[in-house]
Amino acid sequence: MRHVIGMDLGTTNGALAVRSPEAADGEGRVVAIPQLTAVGTVAARPLLPSFLYLPAKGEFPPGGLALPWDGEEREAVGELARRQGVGTPTRLVASAKSWLCHAGVDRTGPLLPWQAPPDVERVSPVAASARYLRHLVSAARHGGDVGGNWDEVEVVLTVPASFDAAARELTLQAAREAGLERVTLLEEPQAALYAWLERTGDGFRKVLRPGDTVLVVDVGGGTTDFSLMAATDREGVLELTRIAVGDHILLGGDNMDLALAHEVQRGLTAAGRKLDAWQFTSLTHGAREAKERLFAEAGLDRAPIAIPGRGSALMGATVKAELTREQLERTLIEGFFPAVPVDEGPQTARRSGLTQVGLPYAQDAGITRHLASFLTRQRRALEGAADTPVRVEGRRFVHPTAVLFNGGVFRAGVLKARLLEVLNGWLEADGGAPAKELEGADLDLAVARGAAYYGWVRQGNGIRIRGGTARAYYVGVESPMPAVPGYEPPVKALCVAPFGMEEGTRADVPPQAFALVVGEPTQFRFFASSVRREDRVGDLIEDAAGDETFEELAPIETRLPAEPGREGQLVPVHLRAAVTEVGTLELECLEDGGAGRWRFELNVRLKGDA
């Protein structure tokens, strides 16, 4: 038995839990995280706010950013960073995790704070994530009572279920920069369910029975994740299997903060107060703090917001505003959890031909619409799958029998109640029984707790959720055909990793006539699908680019290494795919009858030797 550390690298907050061999039969322990709460003041908190403040030279006195383990720091992380950012938002790095999955930017380049002035030294989303992880590692060493050699400690780091291979690999890169060489990735909805299993103990068998379908609704600071878990009977033993994962939806607490800021701004405008862009950013951070305070204090009717003044007329002054509970609940319920029919999917707005580069937020803020789309789409996918554990015949959508909520957003009980109300309305209209809530979830700390518990399960204890890859993965293969003006050859999709391929397994693609271009610039196209469940390794699907069941991933543009004299040649190869223990996908191209070997870590980078 080994110590396990569970790390939740959240968009808004991070958390840390440990599980020791001595506590194998009880719950893991949440580690209080020492952090700066004011200049020169360190206090332990259960959560580490995922904010990085980049101070101006001389902004803080010497020793003002010292931590128990490192002495003086160049920047602030956690509670102090969040507070400083309200007054100086242009120096605050926020939502780094959301930027990790933005394929339209260089996520290893200095981007953040986004749109900061030239005098602010920016950092990359990977570097910011590494800074948070380094703080969590130091907290674990400082107060985690792990002891011994850290090479023998198992670290489980959580990611959204909807993170693609690139975002997962970038998360691992951040972990390596933080000094973590061996890390296992775990999907956050699974971690939340593991935490519920740990807390419920053997009593879970009285709550879940074979035939049940658990819907995990995870609304975090930056993303909304949906997962479906099926409870089945396997030789008399209850088994849980992850059967579906939703698409990556950049929609969460950040969007809610913006909506609340606009709501407050309308009141200020009506009173003759106008805010510039800098002040509105500060208002957004203030609205987040007011929202969290109202969530935490049930008897509070309103929370104040202070916005720093701007301009000579307002120099030194502060614009005062407030967020009321009525505004909070109305804005979030009607804007993010509208009562809609199950056949009403997300709406796509007409976009301007020219737009600023930024995070690719979901165009429709209606979480219930995204949920309706997920359940109806998965019904179609499961309908054609063999040996599906979920009944879908004669139903308009997959019928969950239980719902597990996760994410700080659901500290507002009215939001949980509204989502259950909408879901149960769909079920009633479709002839189904109402879904029950799996109670007892720790909305802020469940992911970290579940990650630590999962590490214990990996050592041969408890109940393990089966699942494998949440999508099927494909590499694009160009069809050979004569050149035709204005017509590109169709691209076929070769399945290299089917849906549900387990971690730590390999698959050889059946022999086919493939050739690899070496020694000159080339591009590799990759596809994924969350609904194609019948494809097997080696299946070749025609015209993938025009098939709506495929999602095209960002391509790899590279020059494959080649021996002298072989530049530009087509090298006959066969393929081998592997899902690593940490959950990333590797694709190897092996030269037929030769020593050439090229390895891809899907959608991220290339490693080759020839």
XYZ file of C-alpha atoms in Angstrom:
610
model
C 0.000 0.000 0.000
C 1.249 3.473 -0.866
C 0.245 6.995 0.067
C -2.041 8.616 -2.480
C -2.372 12.338 -3.160
C -5.483 13.533 -4.980
C -5.199 16.934 -6.681
C -8.088 18.926 -8.079
C -6.728 21.573 -10.436
C -9.950 23.553 -10.760
C -10.697 26.551 -12.957
C -11.725 28.592 -9.916
C -10.362 26.610 -6.953
C -7.877 23.819 -6.339
C -8.020 21.254 -3.564
C -5.828 18.563 -2.080
C -6.575 15.252 -0.342
C -4.354 12.434 0.899
C -5.046 8.830 1.736
C -2.580 6.831 3.768
C -2.319 3.051 4.040
C -3.279 3.279 7.713
C -6.626 4.926 6.812
C -7.557 2.421 4.110
C -10.963 1.677 5.635
C -11.942 5.309 6.257
C -12.157 8.512 4.275
C -9.139 10.283 2.911
C -8.113 13.534 4.559
C -8.466 16.965 2.996
C -5.261 18.958 3.443
C -5.650 22.581 4.495
C -3.574 24.651 2.056
C -1.361 27.414 3.522
C -1.574 30.532 1.355
C -1.283 34.285 1.505
C -4.556 35.828 2.650
C -3.053 39.310 2.984
C 0.383 40.810 2.466
C 2.666 39.134 4.995
C -0.122 36.919 6.347
C -0.315 33.166 5.719
C -3.339 31.091 6.707
C -4.514 27.588 5.825
C -7.694 27.218 3.766
C -9.438 24.103 2.393
C -9.390 25.575 -1.139
C -6.665 27.321 -3.151
C -8.257 29.910 -5.447
C -6.848 29.367 -8.952
C -5.608 32.916 -9.398
C -2.110 34.241 -10.007
C -1.334 37.907 -9.349
C 1.695 39.439 -11.099
C 2.678 42.464 -9.001
C 4.407 45.573 -10.276
C 7.969 46.144 -9.166
C 7.960 47.375 -5.589
C 4.202 46.888 -5.176
C 4.691 44.733 -2.080
C 7.235 45.203 0.739
C 10.175 42.766 1.050
C 8.987 39.525 2.581
C 5.352 40.359 1.932
C 4.867 37.328 -0.365
C 6.887 34.826 1.698
C 5.470 31.313 2.145
C 6.414 28.722 4.780
C 8.328 26.535 2.355
C 9.888 28.851 -0.239
C 10.632 32.177 1.364
C 9.988 35.161 -0.891
C 7.877 34.625 -4.024
C 7.740 36.821 -7.132
C 3.968 36.532 -7.452
C 0.929 35.765 -5.335
C -1.226 32.667 -5.620
C -4.559 31.930 -3.995
C -6.677 34.139 -1.739
C -4.413 37.204 -1.833
C -4.150 36.990 -5.620
C -7.923 36.907 -5.976
C -8.367 39.925 -3.688
C -5.658 41.971 -5.385
C -7.190 41.212 -8.770
C -10.457 42.914 -7.867
C -8.634 46.244 -7.672
C -6.052 45.602 -10.420
C -7.597 43.079 -12.831
C -5.006 43.677 -15.563
C -2.409 41.881 -13.417
C -4.583 38.900 -12.519
C -4.274 35.540 -14.276
C -7.626 33.729 -14.184
C -9.222 30.770 -15.993
C -5.845 29.291 -16.997
C -7.452 25.856 -17.109
C -9.965 27.036 -19.714
C -7.111 28.302 -21.882
C -5.427 24.882 -21.699
C -8.132 23.463 -23.973
C -8.187 26.378 -26.470
C -6.649 24.936 -29.637
C -6.736 28.317 -31.390
C -3.811 29.764 -29.397
C -0.298 28.747 -28.389
C -1.023 27.447 -24.911
C 2.667 27.267 -24.053
C 3.217 30.924 -25.006
C 2.840 34.004 -22.752
C -0.868 34.875 -23.068
C -2.128 35.711 -19.602
C -3.426 37.999 -18.263
C -5.375 38.208 -21.502
C -5.222 41.723 -23.041
C -2.933 42.987 -20.279
C -1.026 46.231 -20.988
C 2.557 45.990 -22.342
C 4.168 46.659 -18.946
C 2.731 43.444 -17.475
C 4.896 40.363 -17.952
C 2.573 37.594 -19.125
C 2.713 33.856 -18.494
C 1.438 30.847 -20.432
C -1.625 28.812 -19.387
C 0.743 25.873 -18.823
C 3.066 27.937 -16.632
C 0.149 29.294 -14.573
C -1.216 25.771 -14.083
C 2.249 24.582 -13.067
C 2.432 27.394 -10.516
C -0.846 26.253 -8.889
C 0.294 22.631 -8.887
C 3.659 23.574 -7.385
C 1.794 25.294 -4.555
C -0.358 22.185 -3.988
C 2.743 19.962 -3.982
C 4.410 22.207 -1.409
C 1.253 22.140 0.726
C 1.204 18.337 0.552
C 4.831 18.164 1.635
C 4.235 20.742 4.356
C 1.037 19.373 5.888
C 0.125 16.169 4.104
C 2.023 13.850 6.484
C 3.069 11.814 3.465
C 6.621 11.200 4.566
C 9.007 8.734 2.978
C 10.227 8.871 -0.583
C 7.958 10.821 -2.927
C 8.895 8.418 -5.704
C 6.693 5.917 -3.883
C 3.702 8.280 -3.608
C 0.879 7.888 -6.108
C -0.408 11.216 -7.444
C -3.835 11.380 -9.099
C -4.605 14.625 -10.929
C -8.103 15.364 -12.211
C -9.163 16.839 -15.563
C -12.562 17.522 -17.133
C -13.997 14.438 -18.832
C -14.329 16.517 -21.984
C -10.612 17.454 -22.140
C -9.160 16.224 -25.424
C -5.760 14.551 -25.774
C -3.989 17.887 -26.234
C -5.396 19.451 -23.071
C -4.601 16.289 -21.098
C -1.002 16.264 -22.305
C -0.612 19.973 -21.514
C -1.919 19.249 -18.008
C 0.767 16.572 -17.664
C 3.350 19.051 -18.939
C 2.293 21.490 -16.213
C 2.599 18.676 -13.658
C 6.137 17.912 -14.823
C 7.060 21.597 -14.545
C 5.729 21.455 -10.976
C 8.080 18.563 -10.203
C 5.601 15.694 -10.595
C 7.097 13.055 -12.863
C 4.583 10.237 -12.358
C 0.955 11.312 -12.465
C -2.288 9.491 -13.267
C -5.124 11.489 -14.790
C -8.727 10.950 -13.702
C -11.885 12.472 -15.144
C -13.565 14.855 -12.695
C -17.089 13.363 -12.908
C -15.626 9.940 -12.099
C -13.712 11.471 -9.189
C -16.966 12.976 -7.884
C -18.662 9.567 -8.045
C -15.684 7.903 -6.348
C -16.010 10.446 -3.525
C -19.702 9.577 -3.183
C -18.856 5.858 -3.101
C -16.224 6.468 -0.429
C -18.612 8.483 1.733
C -21.545 6.080 1.252
C -19.484 2.964 1.929
C -21.203 -0.400 1.564
C -24.522 1.408 1.763
C -24.218 2.357 -1.905
C -25.679 -1.051 -2.779
C -28.935 0.033 -1.167
C -29.026 3.185 -3.294
C -27.820 1.883 -6.666
C -29.045 -1.337 -8.216
C -28.368 -3.108 -11.520
C -30.173 -1.247 -14.280
C -29.678 2.191 -12.741
C -28.128 4.978 -14.810
C -26.303 7.759 -12.954
C -26.059 11.177 -14.581
C -23.154 13.238 -13.231
C -23.690 16.959 -13.784
C -20.443 18.804 -13.107
C -20.610 22.579 -13.501
C -17.285 24.105 -12.527
C -15.768 27.509 -12.869
C -15.035 27.156 -16.573
C -16.683 24.021 -17.947
C -19.875 22.002 -17.885
C -19.357 18.229 -17.994
C -21.978 15.516 -18.391
C -21.234 11.827 -17.845
C -23.411 8.728 -17.714
C -22.551 5.734 -15.524
C -24.433 2.431 -15.750
C -24.859 0.031 -12.830
C -24.753 -3.593 -13.975
C -24.683 -7.048 -12.435
C -21.524 -8.990 -13.249
C -21.630 -12.484 -11.777
C -23.538 -11.237 -8.768
C -21.314 -8.191 -8.203
C -22.544 -4.633 -8.794
C -20.330 -2.930 -11.338
C -20.232 0.694 -12.538
C -19.287 1.543 -16.110
C -18.871 5.002 -17.627
C -20.882 4.760 -20.857
C -20.931 8.330 -22.165
C -19.159 11.667 -21.851
C -20.408 14.969 -23.235
C -18.594 17.374 -25.501
C -16.325 20.074 -24.132
C -18.623 22.949 -23.132
C -16.857 26.131 -22.050
C -19.676 27.223 -19.795
C -19.639 27.573 -16.019
C -19.059 29.899 -13.121
C -17.027 32.347 -15.235
C -20.036 32.868 -17.502
C -22.287 33.317 -14.487
C -19.961 35.960 -13.045
C -20.127 37.879 -16.324
C -23.920 37.637 -16.387
C -24.149 38.941 -12.824
C -21.730 41.765 -13.642
C -23.944 42.847 -16.544
C -26.989 42.704 -14.248
C -25.301 44.983 -11.696
C -23.982 47.258 -14.449
C -27.511 47.855 -15.706
C -28.446 49.280 -12.321
C -25.370 51.509 -12.283
C -26.084 52.768 -15.796
C -29.669 53.580 -14.850
C -28.281 55.624 -11.935
C -25.975 57.546 -14.275
C -22.767 55.639 -13.486
C -20.758 54.477 -16.489
C -17.932 51.984 -16.205
C -14.979 51.611 -18.559
C -13.596 48.220 -19.626
C -11.065 48.151 -16.770
C -13.767 48.843 -14.179
C -16.101 46.246 -15.695
C -13.385 43.615 -15.315
C -13.067 44.628 -11.676
C -16.871 44.477 -11.341
C -16.817 40.915 -12.714
C -14.354 39.805 -10.033
C -16.429 41.626 -7.421
C -19.603 39.924 -8.643
C -17.878 36.553 -8.236
C -16.992 37.328 -4.633
C -20.531 38.572 -3.926
C -22.002 35.415 -5.514
C -19.809 33.146 -3.400
C -20.716 35.066 -0.250
C -24.445 34.788 -0.958
C -24.048 31.065 -1.652
C -22.151 30.590 1.628
C -24.474 32.665 3.856
C -28.066 31.530 3.380
C -29.504 34.331 5.525
C -27.825 37.129 3.556
C -30.089 39.122 1.221
C -27.469 41.262 -0.516
C -23.696 41.542 -0.826
C -21.762 44.779 -1.469
C -19.397 45.287 -4.404
C -16.686 47.957 -4.482
C -15.318 49.079 -7.873
C -12.148 51.228 -7.939
C -12.645 54.708 -9.376
C -11.023 55.871 -12.616
C -10.148 59.245 -14.117
C -9.277 62.565 -12.505
C -12.841 63.246 -11.341
C -12.985 59.921 -9.564
C -9.372 59.641 -8.460
C -9.340 57.855 -5.138
C -13.102 57.341 -5.192
C -14.889 54.015 -5.235
C -18.039 53.099 -7.117
C -20.335 51.209 -4.772
C -22.806 48.585 -5.938
C -24.492 45.477 -4.607
C -25.760 42.109 -5.730
C -29.067 40.979 -4.254
C -30.151 37.401 -3.747
C -33.139 38.035 -6.014
C -30.815 39.181 -8.816
C -28.531 36.203 -8.217
C -31.231 33.556 -8.384
C -33.207 35.138 -11.224
C -30.147 35.660 -13.423
C -28.763 32.178 -12.884
C -32.037 30.223 -12.969
C -33.595 31.847 -16.022
C -30.348 32.470 -17.871
C -28.534 29.181 -17.248
C -31.244 26.669 -16.282
C -34.257 27.568 -18.443
C -37.290 25.256 -18.449
C -37.190 23.887 -22.014
C -38.523 20.738 -23.738
C -36.071 17.886 -24.243
C -36.000 18.403 -28.004
C -34.774 21.992 -27.653
C -31.027 21.875 -28.089
C -28.453 24.668 -27.796
C -29.103 27.683 -29.960
C -26.402 28.979 -32.295
C -26.264 32.723 -32.698
C -25.192 34.381 -35.931
C -21.622 35.464 -35.380
C -19.903 38.602 -36.580
C -17.451 38.177 -39.434
C -14.747 39.806 -37.312
C -14.285 38.972 -33.648
C -11.602 39.356 -30.991
C -9.537 36.321 -30.121
C -10.503 34.946 -26.731
C -11.854 31.876 -25.009
C -14.338 29.994 -27.247
C -17.245 30.150 -24.812
C -20.418 28.238 -25.567
C -22.786 30.429 -27.570
C -25.828 29.235 -25.630
C -25.719 29.702 -21.850
C -28.637 27.333 -21.257
C -27.118 24.369 -19.386
C -30.450 22.535 -19.562
C -30.389 22.838 -23.370
C -26.913 21.315 -23.488
C -28.110 18.528 -21.190
C -31.101 17.829 -23.454
C -28.780 17.598 -26.454
C -26.415 15.250 -24.589
C -29.147 12.834 -23.470
C -30.871 12.693 -26.875
C -27.592 12.301 -28.781
C -26.435 9.497 -26.487
C -29.772 7.726 -26.932
C -29.086 7.551 -30.671
C -25.531 6.339 -30.038
C -26.550 3.624 -27.575
C -29.446 2.466 -29.751
C -27.082 0.892 -32.248
C -24.502 -0.359 -29.760
C -24.168 -4.037 -28.933
C -24.730 -5.213 -25.357
C -25.696 -1.757 -24.122
C -26.446 -1.788 -20.374
C -29.022 0.983 -20.754
C -32.525 0.604 -22.152
C -33.148 3.151 -24.918
C -35.740 1.502 -27.179
C -38.929 3.515 -27.427
C -37.434 6.461 -25.557
C -36.625 9.928 -26.832
C -33.520 10.239 -24.653
C -31.459 8.287 -22.129
C -33.397 8.113 -18.861
C -31.179 8.749 -15.810
C -32.439 7.143 -12.614
C -30.111 9.132 -10.342
C -28.248 12.436 -10.512
C -24.981 13.340 -8.813
C -24.195 17.049 -8.696
C -20.670 18.395 -8.543
C -19.150 21.865 -8.596
C -19.440 24.902 -6.362
C -22.207 26.319 -8.551
C -24.597 23.820 -6.988
C -24.064 25.185 -3.493
C -27.109 27.195 -4.525
C -29.829 24.659 -3.754
C -32.258 26.472 -6.050
C -30.068 25.561 -9.046
C -30.031 21.858 -8.163
C -33.780 21.958 -7.616
C -34.344 23.669 -10.968
C -32.264 21.178 -12.939
C -34.008 18.232 -11.279
C -37.369 19.865 -11.977
C -36.573 20.233 -15.688
C -35.088 16.720 -15.986
C -38.010 15.074 -14.201
C -40.410 16.978 -16.434
C -38.718 15.391 -19.448
C -38.882 11.959 -17.819
C -42.566 12.283 -16.968
C -43.417 13.377 -20.508
C -41.493 10.364 -21.887
C -43.133 7.835 -19.577
C -40.194 7.481 -17.187
C -39.850 7.525 -13.412
C -38.394 10.609 -11.707
C -34.636 10.680 -11.076
C -33.372 10.891 -7.502
C -30.456 12.941 -6.245
C -27.468 11.057 -4.850
C -27.144 13.008 -1.635
C -24.119 13.632 0.516
C -21.781 14.987 -2.161
C -19.142 17.508 -1.071
C -19.450 20.013 -3.889
C -16.126 21.792 -3.299
C -13.890 18.933 -2.178
C -15.406 15.836 -3.794
C -13.039 15.793 -6.760
C -9.893 15.865 -4.623
C -11.343 13.282 -2.218
C -12.396 11.055 -5.108
C -8.979 11.293 -6.729
C -7.302 10.079 -3.530
C -9.876 7.297 -3.201
C -9.295 6.262 -6.823
C -5.586 5.834 -6.108
C -6.540 3.517 -3.253
C -8.877 1.610 -5.593
C -6.020 1.222 -8.088
C -4.132 -0.634 -5.370
C -6.794 -3.347 -5.355
C -9.450 -1.980 -2.994
C -13.056 -0.830 -3.277
C -15.150 -0.661 -6.440
C -13.647 0.589 -9.685
C -15.569 2.462 -12.364
C -14.868 0.909 -15.728
C -14.769 3.054 -18.812
C -11.566 3.474 -20.825
C -11.403 6.235 -23.429
C -14.430 8.523 -23.550
C -14.190 8.818 -27.335
C -13.108 6.803 -30.339
C -10.002 8.223 -32.057
C -9.076 8.196 -35.737
C -6.215 9.308 -37.958
C -6.974 10.834 -41.340
C -5.857 8.886 -44.418
C -5.815 10.638 -47.779
C -7.370 8.717 -50.659
C -5.107 8.163 -53.700
C -6.600 9.795 -56.793
C -5.504 11.859 -59.826
C -5.268 15.619 -59.363
C -8.535 17.405 -60.181
C -8.609 21.247 -60.284
C -10.551 22.703 -57.344
C -11.203 19.320 -55.731
C -9.408 17.958 -52.678
C -9.062 14.188 -52.272
C -11.506 12.845 -49.660
C -10.068 11.958 -46.276
C -10.909 8.638 -44.696
C -10.852 8.071 -40.931
C -8.848 5.081 -39.705
C -9.921 3.946 -36.227
C -6.843 3.557 -34.026
C -8.525 3.557 -30.587
C -12.145 2.463 -30.196
C -14.567 3.865 -27.637
C -13.806 2.439 -24.191
C -10.228 1.314 -24.891
C -8.766 0.686 -21.448
C -5.736 2.486 -20.016
C -2.500 0.527 -20.265
C -3.541 -1.410 -23.400
C -2.151 -1.529 -26.940
C -3.730 -2.368 -30.259
C -2.066 -3.195 -33.577
C -3.945 -1.891 -36.603
C -4.579 -4.828 -38.992
C -2.157 -4.752 -41.948
C -3.203 -2.280 -44.642
C -1.294 -0.412 -47.335
C -0.184 2.796 -45.590
C 2.756 5.031 -46.391
C 4.341 7.839 -44.406
C 5.904 10.953 -45.958
C 9.287 11.663 -44.339
C 11.861 14.423 -44.586
C 9.546 17.238 -45.712
C 6.790 19.399 -44.135
C 3.522 17.529 -43.818
C 0.274 17.584 -41.877
C -1.509 14.856 -39.938
C -5.240 15.091 -39.361
C -7.011 13.479 -36.426
C -10.665 12.908 -35.613
C -12.659 11.867 -32.554
C -16.214 10.735 -31.943
C -18.236 10.434 -28.747
C -21.115 8.598 -30.467
C -19.477 5.982 -32.753
C -19.318 2.931 -30.471
C -19.210 0.068 -32.978
C -16.007 1.026 -34.808
C -13.038 -1.252 -34.161
C -9.295 -0.825 -34.613
C -8.528 -0.835 -38.346
C -12.005 0.211 -39.532
C -11.761 2.758 -42.337
C -14.667 5.198 -42.659
C -15.213 7.122 -45.897
C -15.230 10.948 -46.066
C -14.729 11.703 -42.379
C -14.538 15.455 -42.962
C -18.150 15.511 -44.136
C -19.549 13.211 -41.433
C -21.214 15.001 -38.504
C -20.479 12.084 -36.163
C -16.792 13.079 -36.267
C -15.086 16.016 -34.572
C -11.858 17.062 -36.268
C -9.065 17.771 -33.815
C -6.249 20.243 -34.298
C -3.763 18.798 -36.825
C -0.075 18.114 -36.263
C 2.123 20.017 -38.715
C 5.673 18.727 -38.646
C 8.664 17.396 -40.570
C 9.305 13.728 -39.820
C 12.997 12.910 -39.407
C 14.518 10.930 -42.283
C 17.857 9.352 -43.074
C 20.000 11.180 -45.662
C 18.747 10.464 -49.162
C 15.239 9.453 -48.042
C 13.784 12.972 -47.860
C 10.389 13.151 -49.530
C 10.029 9.394 -49.833
C 6.914 7.402 -48.969
C 7.840 4.844 -46.326
C 5.540 1.793 -45.993
C 4.403 1.522 -42.376
C 2.008 -0.282 -40.088
C 0.374 1.343 -37.089
C 0.105 0.617 -33.393
C -1.962 2.574 -30.850
C -1.759 2.626 -27.070
C -3.705 4.277 -24.290
C -1.164 4.980 -21.572
C -1.712 4.491 -17.851
C -2.155 8.256 -17.482
C -4.875 8.322 -20.115
C -3.121 9.826 -23.146
C -3.207 8.284 -26.618
C -0.001 7.315 -28.416
C 0.210 6.356 -32.076
C 3.288 4.611 -33.464
C 4.186 4.290 -37.152
C 6.561 1.333 -37.654
C 8.415 0.906 -40.933
C 7.635 -2.358 -42.700
C 10.856 -4.349 -42.845
C 12.956 -1.442 -41.589
C 14.120 0.366 -38.469
C 12.082 3.556 -38.900
C 9.840 4.341 -35.945
C 7.792 7.468 -35.349
C 5.630 8.106 -32.295
C 2.837 10.631 -31.878
C 1.223 11.748 -28.636
C -2.073 12.563 -30.215
C -2.678 16.167 -31.136
C 0.216 17.543 -29.119
C 3.714 16.753 -30.242
C 5.821 14.337 -32.251
C 8.747 12.215 -31.138
C 10.599 10.331 -33.851
C 13.715 8.398 -34.674
C 14.578 7.000 -38.070
